[in-house]
XYZ file of C-alpha atoms in Angstrom:
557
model
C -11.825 -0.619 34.815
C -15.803 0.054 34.325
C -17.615 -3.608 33.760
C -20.792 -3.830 33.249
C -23.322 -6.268 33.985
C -26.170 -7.053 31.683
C -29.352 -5.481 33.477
C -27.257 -2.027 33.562
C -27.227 -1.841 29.712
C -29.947 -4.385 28.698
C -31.964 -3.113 25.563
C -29.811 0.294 25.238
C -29.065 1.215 21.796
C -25.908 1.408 20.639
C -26.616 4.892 18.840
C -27.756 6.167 22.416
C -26.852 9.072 24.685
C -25.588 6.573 26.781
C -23.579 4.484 24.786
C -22.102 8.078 23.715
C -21.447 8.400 27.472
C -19.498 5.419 27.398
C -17.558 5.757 24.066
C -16.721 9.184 25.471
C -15.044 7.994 28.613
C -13.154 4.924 26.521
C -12.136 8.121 23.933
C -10.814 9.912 27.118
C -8.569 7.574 28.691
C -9.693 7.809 32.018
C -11.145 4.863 32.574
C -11.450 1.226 30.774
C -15.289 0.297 30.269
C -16.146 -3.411 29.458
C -17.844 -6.309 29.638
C -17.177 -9.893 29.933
C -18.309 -11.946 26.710
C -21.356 -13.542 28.056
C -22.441 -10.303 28.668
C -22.089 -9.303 25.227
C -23.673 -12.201 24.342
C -26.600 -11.955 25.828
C -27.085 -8.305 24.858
C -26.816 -9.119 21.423
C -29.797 -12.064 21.801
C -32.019 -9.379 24.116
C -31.515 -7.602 20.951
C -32.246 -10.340 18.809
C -35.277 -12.263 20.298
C -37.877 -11.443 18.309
C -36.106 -11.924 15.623
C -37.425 -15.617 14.651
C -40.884 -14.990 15.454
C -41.176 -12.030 13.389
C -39.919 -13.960 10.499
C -42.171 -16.907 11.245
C -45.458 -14.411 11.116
C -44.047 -12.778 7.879
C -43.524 -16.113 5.861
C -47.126 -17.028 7.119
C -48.511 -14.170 5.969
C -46.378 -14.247 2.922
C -47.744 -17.419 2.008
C -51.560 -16.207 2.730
C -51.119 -13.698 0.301
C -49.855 -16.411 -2.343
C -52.681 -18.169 -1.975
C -54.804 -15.235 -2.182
C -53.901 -13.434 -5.602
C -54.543 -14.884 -8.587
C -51.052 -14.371 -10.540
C -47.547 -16.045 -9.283
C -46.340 -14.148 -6.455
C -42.713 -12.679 -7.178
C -42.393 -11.728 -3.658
C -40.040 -14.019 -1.691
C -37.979 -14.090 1.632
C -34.624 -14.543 2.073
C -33.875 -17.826 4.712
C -34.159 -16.723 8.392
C -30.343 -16.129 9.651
C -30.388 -15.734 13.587
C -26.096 -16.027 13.778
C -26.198 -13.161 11.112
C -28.791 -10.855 13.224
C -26.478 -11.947 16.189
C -23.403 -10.557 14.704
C -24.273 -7.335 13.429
C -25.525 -6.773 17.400
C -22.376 -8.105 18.139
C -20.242 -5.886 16.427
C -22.546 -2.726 17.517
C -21.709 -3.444 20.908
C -18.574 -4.527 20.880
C -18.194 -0.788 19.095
C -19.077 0.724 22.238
C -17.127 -1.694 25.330
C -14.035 -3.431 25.787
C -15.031 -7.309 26.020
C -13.385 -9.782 28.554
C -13.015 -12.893 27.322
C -15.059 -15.671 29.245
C -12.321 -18.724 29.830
C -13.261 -22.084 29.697
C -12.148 -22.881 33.109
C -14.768 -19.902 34.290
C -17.646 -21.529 32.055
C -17.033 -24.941 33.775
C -16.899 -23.900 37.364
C -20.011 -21.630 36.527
C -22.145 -25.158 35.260
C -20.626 -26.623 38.214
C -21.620 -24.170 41.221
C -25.372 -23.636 39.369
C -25.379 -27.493 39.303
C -25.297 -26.580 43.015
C -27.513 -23.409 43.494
C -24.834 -21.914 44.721
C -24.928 -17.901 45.213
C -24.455 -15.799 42.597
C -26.661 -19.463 41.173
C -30.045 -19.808 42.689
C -32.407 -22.468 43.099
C -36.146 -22.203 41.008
C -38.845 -21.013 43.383
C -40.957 -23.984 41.202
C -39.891 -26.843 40.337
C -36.276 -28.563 41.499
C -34.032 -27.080 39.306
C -31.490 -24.590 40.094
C -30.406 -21.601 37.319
C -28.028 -18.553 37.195
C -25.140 -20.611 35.397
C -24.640 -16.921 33.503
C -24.588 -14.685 36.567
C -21.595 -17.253 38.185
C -19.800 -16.650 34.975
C -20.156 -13.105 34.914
C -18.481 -12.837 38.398
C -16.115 -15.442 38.233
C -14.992 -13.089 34.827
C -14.628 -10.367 37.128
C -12.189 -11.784 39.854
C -10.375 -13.429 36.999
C -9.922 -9.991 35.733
C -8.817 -8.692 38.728
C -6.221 -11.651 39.685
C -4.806 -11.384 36.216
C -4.351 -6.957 36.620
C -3.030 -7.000 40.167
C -2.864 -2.765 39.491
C -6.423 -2.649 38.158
C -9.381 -1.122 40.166
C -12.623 -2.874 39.595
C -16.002 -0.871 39.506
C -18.919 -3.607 38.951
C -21.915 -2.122 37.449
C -25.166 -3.729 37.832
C -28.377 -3.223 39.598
C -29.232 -7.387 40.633
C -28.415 -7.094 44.081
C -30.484 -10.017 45.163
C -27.521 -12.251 43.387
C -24.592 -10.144 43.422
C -25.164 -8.137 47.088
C -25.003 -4.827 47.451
C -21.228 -4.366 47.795
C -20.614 -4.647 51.178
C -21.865 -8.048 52.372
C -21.011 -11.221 50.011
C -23.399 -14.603 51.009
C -20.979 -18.095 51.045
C -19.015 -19.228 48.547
C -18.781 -15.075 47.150
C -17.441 -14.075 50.363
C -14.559 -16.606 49.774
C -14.698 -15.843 46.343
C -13.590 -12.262 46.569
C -11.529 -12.518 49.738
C -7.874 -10.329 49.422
C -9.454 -8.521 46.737
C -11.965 -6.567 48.501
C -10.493 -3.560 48.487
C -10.309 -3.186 44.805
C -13.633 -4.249 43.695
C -16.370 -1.213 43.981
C -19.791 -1.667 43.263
C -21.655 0.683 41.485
C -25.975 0.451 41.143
C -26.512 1.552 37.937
C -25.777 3.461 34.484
C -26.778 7.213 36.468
C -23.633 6.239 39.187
C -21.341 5.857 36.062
C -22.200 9.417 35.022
C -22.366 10.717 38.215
C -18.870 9.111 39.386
C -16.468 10.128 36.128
C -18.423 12.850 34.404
C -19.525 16.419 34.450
C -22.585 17.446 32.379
C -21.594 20.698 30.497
C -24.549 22.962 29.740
C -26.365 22.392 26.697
C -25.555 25.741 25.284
C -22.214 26.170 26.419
C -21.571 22.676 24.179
C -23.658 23.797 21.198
C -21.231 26.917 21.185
C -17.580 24.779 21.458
C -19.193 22.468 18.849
C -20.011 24.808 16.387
C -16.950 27.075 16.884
C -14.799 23.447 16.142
C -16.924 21.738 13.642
C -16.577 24.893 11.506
C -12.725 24.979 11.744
C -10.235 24.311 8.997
C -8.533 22.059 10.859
C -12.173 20.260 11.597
C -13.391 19.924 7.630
C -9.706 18.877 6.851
C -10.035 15.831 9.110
C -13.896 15.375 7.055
C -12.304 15.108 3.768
C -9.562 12.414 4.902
C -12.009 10.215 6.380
C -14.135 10.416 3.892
C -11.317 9.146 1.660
C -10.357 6.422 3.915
C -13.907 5.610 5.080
C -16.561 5.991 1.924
C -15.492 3.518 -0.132
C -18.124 0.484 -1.310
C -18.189 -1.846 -4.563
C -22.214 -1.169 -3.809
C -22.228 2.196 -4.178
C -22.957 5.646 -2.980
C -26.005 7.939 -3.741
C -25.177 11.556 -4.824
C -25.930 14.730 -7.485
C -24.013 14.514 -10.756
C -22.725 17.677 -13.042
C -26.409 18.213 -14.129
C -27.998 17.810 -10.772
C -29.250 13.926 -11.783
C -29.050 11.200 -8.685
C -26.063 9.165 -9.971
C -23.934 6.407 -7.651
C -20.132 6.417 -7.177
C -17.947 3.944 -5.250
C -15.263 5.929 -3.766
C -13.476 9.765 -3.853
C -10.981 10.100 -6.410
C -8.986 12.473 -3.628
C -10.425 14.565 -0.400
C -13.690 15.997 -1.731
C -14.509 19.892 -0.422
C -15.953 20.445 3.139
C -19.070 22.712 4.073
C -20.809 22.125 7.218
C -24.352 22.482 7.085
C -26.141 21.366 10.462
C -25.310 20.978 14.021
C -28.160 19.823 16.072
C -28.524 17.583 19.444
C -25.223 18.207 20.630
C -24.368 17.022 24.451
C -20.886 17.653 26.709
C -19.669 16.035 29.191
C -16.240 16.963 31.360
C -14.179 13.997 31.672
C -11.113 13.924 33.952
C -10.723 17.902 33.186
C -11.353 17.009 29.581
C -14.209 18.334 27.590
C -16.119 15.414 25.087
C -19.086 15.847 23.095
C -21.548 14.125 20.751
C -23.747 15.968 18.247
C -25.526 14.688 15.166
C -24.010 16.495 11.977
C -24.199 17.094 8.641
C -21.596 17.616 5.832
C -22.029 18.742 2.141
C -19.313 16.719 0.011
C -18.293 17.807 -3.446
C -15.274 16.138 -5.568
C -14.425 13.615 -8.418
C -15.068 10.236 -7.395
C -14.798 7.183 -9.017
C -18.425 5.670 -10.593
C -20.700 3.034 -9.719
C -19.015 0.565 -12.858
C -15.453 1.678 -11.761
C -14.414 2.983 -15.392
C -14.997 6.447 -14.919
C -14.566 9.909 -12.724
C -17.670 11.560 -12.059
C -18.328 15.233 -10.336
C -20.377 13.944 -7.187
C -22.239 16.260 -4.531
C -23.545 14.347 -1.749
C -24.898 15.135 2.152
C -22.783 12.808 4.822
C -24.949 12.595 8.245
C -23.298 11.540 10.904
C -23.293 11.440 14.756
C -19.689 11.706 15.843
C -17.799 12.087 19.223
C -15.651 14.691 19.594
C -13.591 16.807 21.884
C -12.568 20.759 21.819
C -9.336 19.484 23.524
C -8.212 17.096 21.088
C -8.299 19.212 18.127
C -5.656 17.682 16.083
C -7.185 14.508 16.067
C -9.738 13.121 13.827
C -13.229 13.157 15.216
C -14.851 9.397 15.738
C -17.274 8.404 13.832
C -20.509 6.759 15.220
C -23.092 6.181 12.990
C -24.045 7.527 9.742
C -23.721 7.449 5.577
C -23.546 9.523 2.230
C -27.358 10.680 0.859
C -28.689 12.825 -1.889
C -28.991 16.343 -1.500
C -32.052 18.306 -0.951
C -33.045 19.949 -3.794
C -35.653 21.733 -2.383
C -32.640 22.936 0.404
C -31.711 26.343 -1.018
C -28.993 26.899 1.150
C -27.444 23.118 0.399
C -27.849 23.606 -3.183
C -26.540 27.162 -3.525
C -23.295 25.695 -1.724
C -23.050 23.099 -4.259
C -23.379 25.646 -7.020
C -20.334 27.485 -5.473
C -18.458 24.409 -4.617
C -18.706 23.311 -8.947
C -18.250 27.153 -10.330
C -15.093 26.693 -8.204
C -14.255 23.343 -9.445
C -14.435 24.060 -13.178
C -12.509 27.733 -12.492
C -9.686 25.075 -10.425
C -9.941 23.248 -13.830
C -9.918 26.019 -16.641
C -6.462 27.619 -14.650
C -5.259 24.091 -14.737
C -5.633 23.619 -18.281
C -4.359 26.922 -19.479
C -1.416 26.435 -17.686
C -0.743 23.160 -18.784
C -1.085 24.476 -22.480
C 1.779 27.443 -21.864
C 4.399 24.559 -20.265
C 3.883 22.270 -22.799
C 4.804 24.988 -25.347
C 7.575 26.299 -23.523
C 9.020 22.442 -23.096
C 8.707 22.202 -27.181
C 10.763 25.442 -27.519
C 13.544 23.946 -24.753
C 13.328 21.064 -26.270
C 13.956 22.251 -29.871
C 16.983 23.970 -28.655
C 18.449 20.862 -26.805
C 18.357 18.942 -29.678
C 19.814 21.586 -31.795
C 22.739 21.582 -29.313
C 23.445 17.651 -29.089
C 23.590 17.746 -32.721
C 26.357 20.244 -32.945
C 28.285 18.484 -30.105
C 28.178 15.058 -31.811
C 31.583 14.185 -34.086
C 31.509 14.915 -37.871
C 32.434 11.396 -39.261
C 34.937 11.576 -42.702
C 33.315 9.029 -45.009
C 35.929 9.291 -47.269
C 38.375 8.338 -44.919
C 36.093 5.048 -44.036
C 36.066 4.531 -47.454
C 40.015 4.797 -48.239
C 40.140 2.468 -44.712
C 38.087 -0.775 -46.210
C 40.077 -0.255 -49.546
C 42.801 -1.433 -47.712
C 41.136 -3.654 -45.750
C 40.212 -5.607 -48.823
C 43.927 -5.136 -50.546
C 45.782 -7.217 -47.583
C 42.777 -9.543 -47.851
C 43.601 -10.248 -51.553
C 46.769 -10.930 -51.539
C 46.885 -12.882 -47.733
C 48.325 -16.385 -48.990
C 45.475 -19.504 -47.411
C 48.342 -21.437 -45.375
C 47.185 -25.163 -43.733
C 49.567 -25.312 -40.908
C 47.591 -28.559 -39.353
C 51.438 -30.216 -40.358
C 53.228 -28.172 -38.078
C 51.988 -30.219 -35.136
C 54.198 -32.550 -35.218
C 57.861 -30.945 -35.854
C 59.846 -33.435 -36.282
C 58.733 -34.278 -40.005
C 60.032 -32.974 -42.904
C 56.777 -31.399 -44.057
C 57.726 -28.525 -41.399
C 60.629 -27.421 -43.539
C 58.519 -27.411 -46.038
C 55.421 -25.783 -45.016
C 57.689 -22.876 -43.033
C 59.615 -22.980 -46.831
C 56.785 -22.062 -48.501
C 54.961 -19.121 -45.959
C 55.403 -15.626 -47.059
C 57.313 -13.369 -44.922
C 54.676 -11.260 -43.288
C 55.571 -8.905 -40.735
C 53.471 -8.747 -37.361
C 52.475 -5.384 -37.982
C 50.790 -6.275 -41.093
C 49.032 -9.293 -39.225
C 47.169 -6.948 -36.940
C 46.702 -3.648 -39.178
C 43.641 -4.120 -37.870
C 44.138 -3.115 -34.647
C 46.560 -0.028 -35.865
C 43.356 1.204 -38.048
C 40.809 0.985 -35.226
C 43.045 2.875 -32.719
C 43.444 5.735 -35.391
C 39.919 5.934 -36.209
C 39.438 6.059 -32.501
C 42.072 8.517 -31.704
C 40.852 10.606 -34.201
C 36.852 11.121 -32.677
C 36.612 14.070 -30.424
C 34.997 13.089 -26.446
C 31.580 14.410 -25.973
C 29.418 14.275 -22.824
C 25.937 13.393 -22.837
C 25.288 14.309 -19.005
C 24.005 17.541 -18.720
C 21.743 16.672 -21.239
C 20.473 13.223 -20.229
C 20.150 15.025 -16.809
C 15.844 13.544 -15.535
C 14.973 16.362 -13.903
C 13.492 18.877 -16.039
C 10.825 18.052 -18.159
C 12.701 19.786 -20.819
C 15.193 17.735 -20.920
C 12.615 14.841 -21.188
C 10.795 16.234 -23.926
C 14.589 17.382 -25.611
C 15.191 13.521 -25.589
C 11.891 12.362 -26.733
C 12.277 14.607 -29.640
C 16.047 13.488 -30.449
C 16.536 11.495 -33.809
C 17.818 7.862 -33.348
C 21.590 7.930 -33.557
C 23.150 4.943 -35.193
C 25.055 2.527 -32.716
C 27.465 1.939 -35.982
C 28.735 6.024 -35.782
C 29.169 6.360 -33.185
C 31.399 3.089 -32.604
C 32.480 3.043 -36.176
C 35.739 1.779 -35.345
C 34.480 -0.877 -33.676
C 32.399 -1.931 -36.608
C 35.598 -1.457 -38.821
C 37.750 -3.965 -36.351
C 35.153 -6.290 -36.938
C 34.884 -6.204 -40.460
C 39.164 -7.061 -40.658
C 38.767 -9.292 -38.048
C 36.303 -11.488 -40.681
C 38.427 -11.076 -43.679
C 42.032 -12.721 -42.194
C 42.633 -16.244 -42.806
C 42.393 -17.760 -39.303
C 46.020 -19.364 -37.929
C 46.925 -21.100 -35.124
C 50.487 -20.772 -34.235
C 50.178 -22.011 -30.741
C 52.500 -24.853 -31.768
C 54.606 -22.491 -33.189
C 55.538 -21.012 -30.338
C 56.591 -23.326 -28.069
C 60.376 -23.220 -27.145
C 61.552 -26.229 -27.596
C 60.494 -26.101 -31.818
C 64.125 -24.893 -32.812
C 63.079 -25.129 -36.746
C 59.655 -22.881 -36.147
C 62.039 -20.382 -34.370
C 64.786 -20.448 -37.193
C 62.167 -20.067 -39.568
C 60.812 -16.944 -38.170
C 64.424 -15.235 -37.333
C 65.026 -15.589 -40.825
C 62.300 -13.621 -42.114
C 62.981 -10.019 -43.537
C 61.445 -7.325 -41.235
C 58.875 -5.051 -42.636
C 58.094 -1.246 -42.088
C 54.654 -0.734 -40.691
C 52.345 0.549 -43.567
C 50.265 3.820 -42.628
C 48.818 4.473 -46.326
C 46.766 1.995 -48.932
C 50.037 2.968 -51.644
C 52.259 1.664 -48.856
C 50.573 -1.599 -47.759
C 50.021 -2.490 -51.375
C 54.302 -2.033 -51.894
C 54.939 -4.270 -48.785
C 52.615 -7.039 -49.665
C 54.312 -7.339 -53.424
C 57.756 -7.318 -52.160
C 57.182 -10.159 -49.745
C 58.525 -13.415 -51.862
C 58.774 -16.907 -51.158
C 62.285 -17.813 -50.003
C 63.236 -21.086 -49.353
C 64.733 -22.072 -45.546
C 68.282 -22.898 -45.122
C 68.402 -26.948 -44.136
C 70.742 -26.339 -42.186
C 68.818 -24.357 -40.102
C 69.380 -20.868 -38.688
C 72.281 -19.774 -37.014
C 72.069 -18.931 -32.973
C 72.725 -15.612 -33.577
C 70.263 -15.400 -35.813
C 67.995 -16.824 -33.146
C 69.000 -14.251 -30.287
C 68.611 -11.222 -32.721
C 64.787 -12.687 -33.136
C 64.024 -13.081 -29.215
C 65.373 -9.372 -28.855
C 62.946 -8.499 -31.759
C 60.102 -10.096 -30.228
């Protein structure tokens, strides 16, 4: 593990060679480079210092030139926002280390040992005050680190050897401090020993030649377009060149736009653990559909993406890393940038005309498969008689006609009288005739061929898709026409309950039913009509039927 102290990166942009440097030997996995947070900290308010006096002189002069002009000044300025400026710095440096998290136990011995003047604390040359509260908290972070990674080598980078040594010798309490873990804490002076320690410098034009042979590689503009996807993508918008070469703004690509390259300049290597990295400030030409600025709409977009990126001639399957950078206009006066973008369109709207023409000859070759699908299903479904349905509810309503309404509500209670009389006066129907119902739906059943709708209703042509979108709407009543007939009888027959009826021990219900003359199935209108008329009323014998008669009807049933 690299950590650095603040004086060996204070004021260093993020977007510098160094920082590159760094980011390069994170990328390579060589080494761990950090810093503990109140490092970070105060880089980011180095960074930020003169933030609140700049903003103090602009309002002043702001409201000097109110008072000057003679009209209402539209001019304003936003409210000063120091946490804001903070965390963008933040977040730029945290882009480039690893930060250590500062405990709170650290921060508290830290108060405690400046409270003291304590080495790596000092007391003021004027005045009696002690300060260094920060420099106590940066090394207590790094002997936490190193108690808490027992396998971790520690090389301390800073340059303040008046507080921190020079490596060798440690002034009380730091001697104590660091004692046991002396031989895996190294002290290095400055940013140059990083360089010099775990890189090689490759020569400038030995780089610019890997870089360019890699940056114009398939592979290389493949990994450009899917970043772009996953990375250009803003509610506030893009700038870029629409279809007639007018500055339009787009949100996001509608899929990976094409890849040229178009510059390679300030490109720098450096070896890494046998392991090649470089940085180089490039530019891209992007052309695609993207999506617009009021998200309702695809637009043809050209733009230039500039970028400084980290990349490495070893790693070529992975995507390059991203630095700095963002989508601008093209150059029209850049005759080379816009003659790419005329190539990149002219190949677009070729792409598009090939597209279209081809979608014209499947969509008339699906009507034609289609037309011939249907024409088949049609054959295959059944040919219903309608004559025969007709001759079917003829008879239907002939047994409803002549059904005699019976109120059996008296045959509850057996033992009356009104039994005899009630099973006296019911016609002698025959079971069969009860449920012709059922005897007609099974024939009308029996009679419809099988046909199977499978291949047909099979998703995975669009044929077949189109064959069923162009299918007319088959009536649920055909095809279950039998069902439609059952339900028709069913609604026509008085409704009977002769639950009571049945139970054994009603000796007179089961007399009465042995006694009645057995009837011949009907299988024609002529012959259900003949059965119905010759069904009288016969009286029951008071006596009651004979046990034979009663064992013939059990059989029966």
């Amino acid at each position: 593990m690299i950590i650095f102290d603040t004086n060996a990166f204070n004021l260093v942009s993020p977007d510098s060679v160094k920082a590159d440097i760094i980011r390069k030997i994170r990328k390579s996995g060589h080494q761990r480079v950090a810093v503990p947070w109140i490092v970070l900290e105060e880089l980011a308010a180095h960074m930020s210092r003169h933030y609140p006096a700049q903003y103090s002189s602009t309002l002043r002069a702001l409201e000097k030139l109110r008072n000057t002009v003679p009209w209402e000044l539209e001019s304003t300025l936003e409210p000063i926002d120091v946490e804001r400026f903070l965390g963008y710095w933040r977040a730029a440096y945290a882009d480039v280390f690893e930060v250590i998290e500062t405990s709170g136990e650290v921060a508290l011995k830290a108060l405690a040992r400046e409270a003291m003047a304590l080495p790596p604390a000092k007391r003021c040359e004027k005045g009696d005050h002690s300060e260094g509260a920060r420099d106590v908290a940066i090394w207590f972070s790094v002997l936490e680190f190193l108690k808490d990674n027992p396998d971790e080598h520690v090389y301390f980078v800073t340059n303040n050897t008046s507080d921190f040594g020079d490596g060798t010798v440690y002034e009380y309490p730091m001697d104590e401090d660091v004692r046991g873990l002396e031989h895996r804490l190294k002290r290095l002076k400055d940013f140059n020993d990083v360089v010099t320690t775990f890189t090689t410098e490759v020569s400038v034009e030995s780089a610019a030649a890997a870089a360019e042979e890699l940056l114009r590689s398939d592979v290389m503009r493949e990994q450009v377009a899917q970043t772009a996807v996953e990375a250009l993508d803003s509610e506030a918008g893009f700038p870029g060149l629409g279809a007639s070469d007018t500055e339009i703004v787009w949100r996001t690509w509608l899929a990976a736009p094409d890849v040229e390259l178009l510059s390679v300049k300030n490109v720098r290597g450096h070896e890494i653990d046998q392991h090649v990295w470089y940085t180089a400030d490039v530019e891209w030409l992007l052309y695609g559909s993207a999506v617009s600025d009021d998200g309702e709409s695809a637009l043809s977009v050209a733009c230039v993406w500039r970028m400084r990126i980290l990349f490495s001639t070893d790693e070529k399957e992975e995507s390059p890393t991203i630095l700095s950078g963002a989508p601008c206009v093209p150059d029209a006066a850049d005759e080379r940038c816009m003659s790419i973008v005329q190539r990149l369109r002219q190949a677009a709207e070729r792409l598009a005309s090939r597209v279209t023409g081809d979608l014209a000859a499947a969509q008339e070759l699906s009507a034609s498969t289609a037309s011939a699908a249907t024409a088949r299903l049609l054959t295959s479904l059944p040919k219903t008689d309608l004559a025969a349905i007709s001759a079917y509810q003829s008879t239907i309503r002939a047994l409803a006609e002549r059904q005699t309404s019976l109120d059996l509500s008296e045959l509850i209670t057996p033992q009356t009288s009104a039994v005899q009389a009630a099973l006296a006066s019911m016609p002698k129907v025959s079971p069969t005739v009860l449920s012709v119902q059922q005897e007609i739906a099974k024939t009308i059943a029996s009679s419809h061929r099988k046909f199977d709708f499978s291949e047909i209703l099979t998703p995975r042509t669009s044929a077949v898709q189109a064959a069923l979108a162009s299918m007319p709407k088959v009536s649920p009543t055909v095809l279950s026409v039998q069902q439609e007939i059952a339900k028709t009888i069913a609604a026509t027959q008085p409704k009977w309950d002769f639950s009571s009826l049945l139970a054994p021990r009603m000796t007179a219900v089961q007399a009465a039913l042995a006694s009645m003359p057995k009837v011949t199935s009907p299988r024609t209108q002529q012959e259900a009509e003949a059965t119905i008329a010759s069904s009288e009323k016969e009286p029951l014998d008071p006596a009651g039927p004979t046990r034979n008669a009663e064992e013939t009807d059990t059989q029966q049933d």
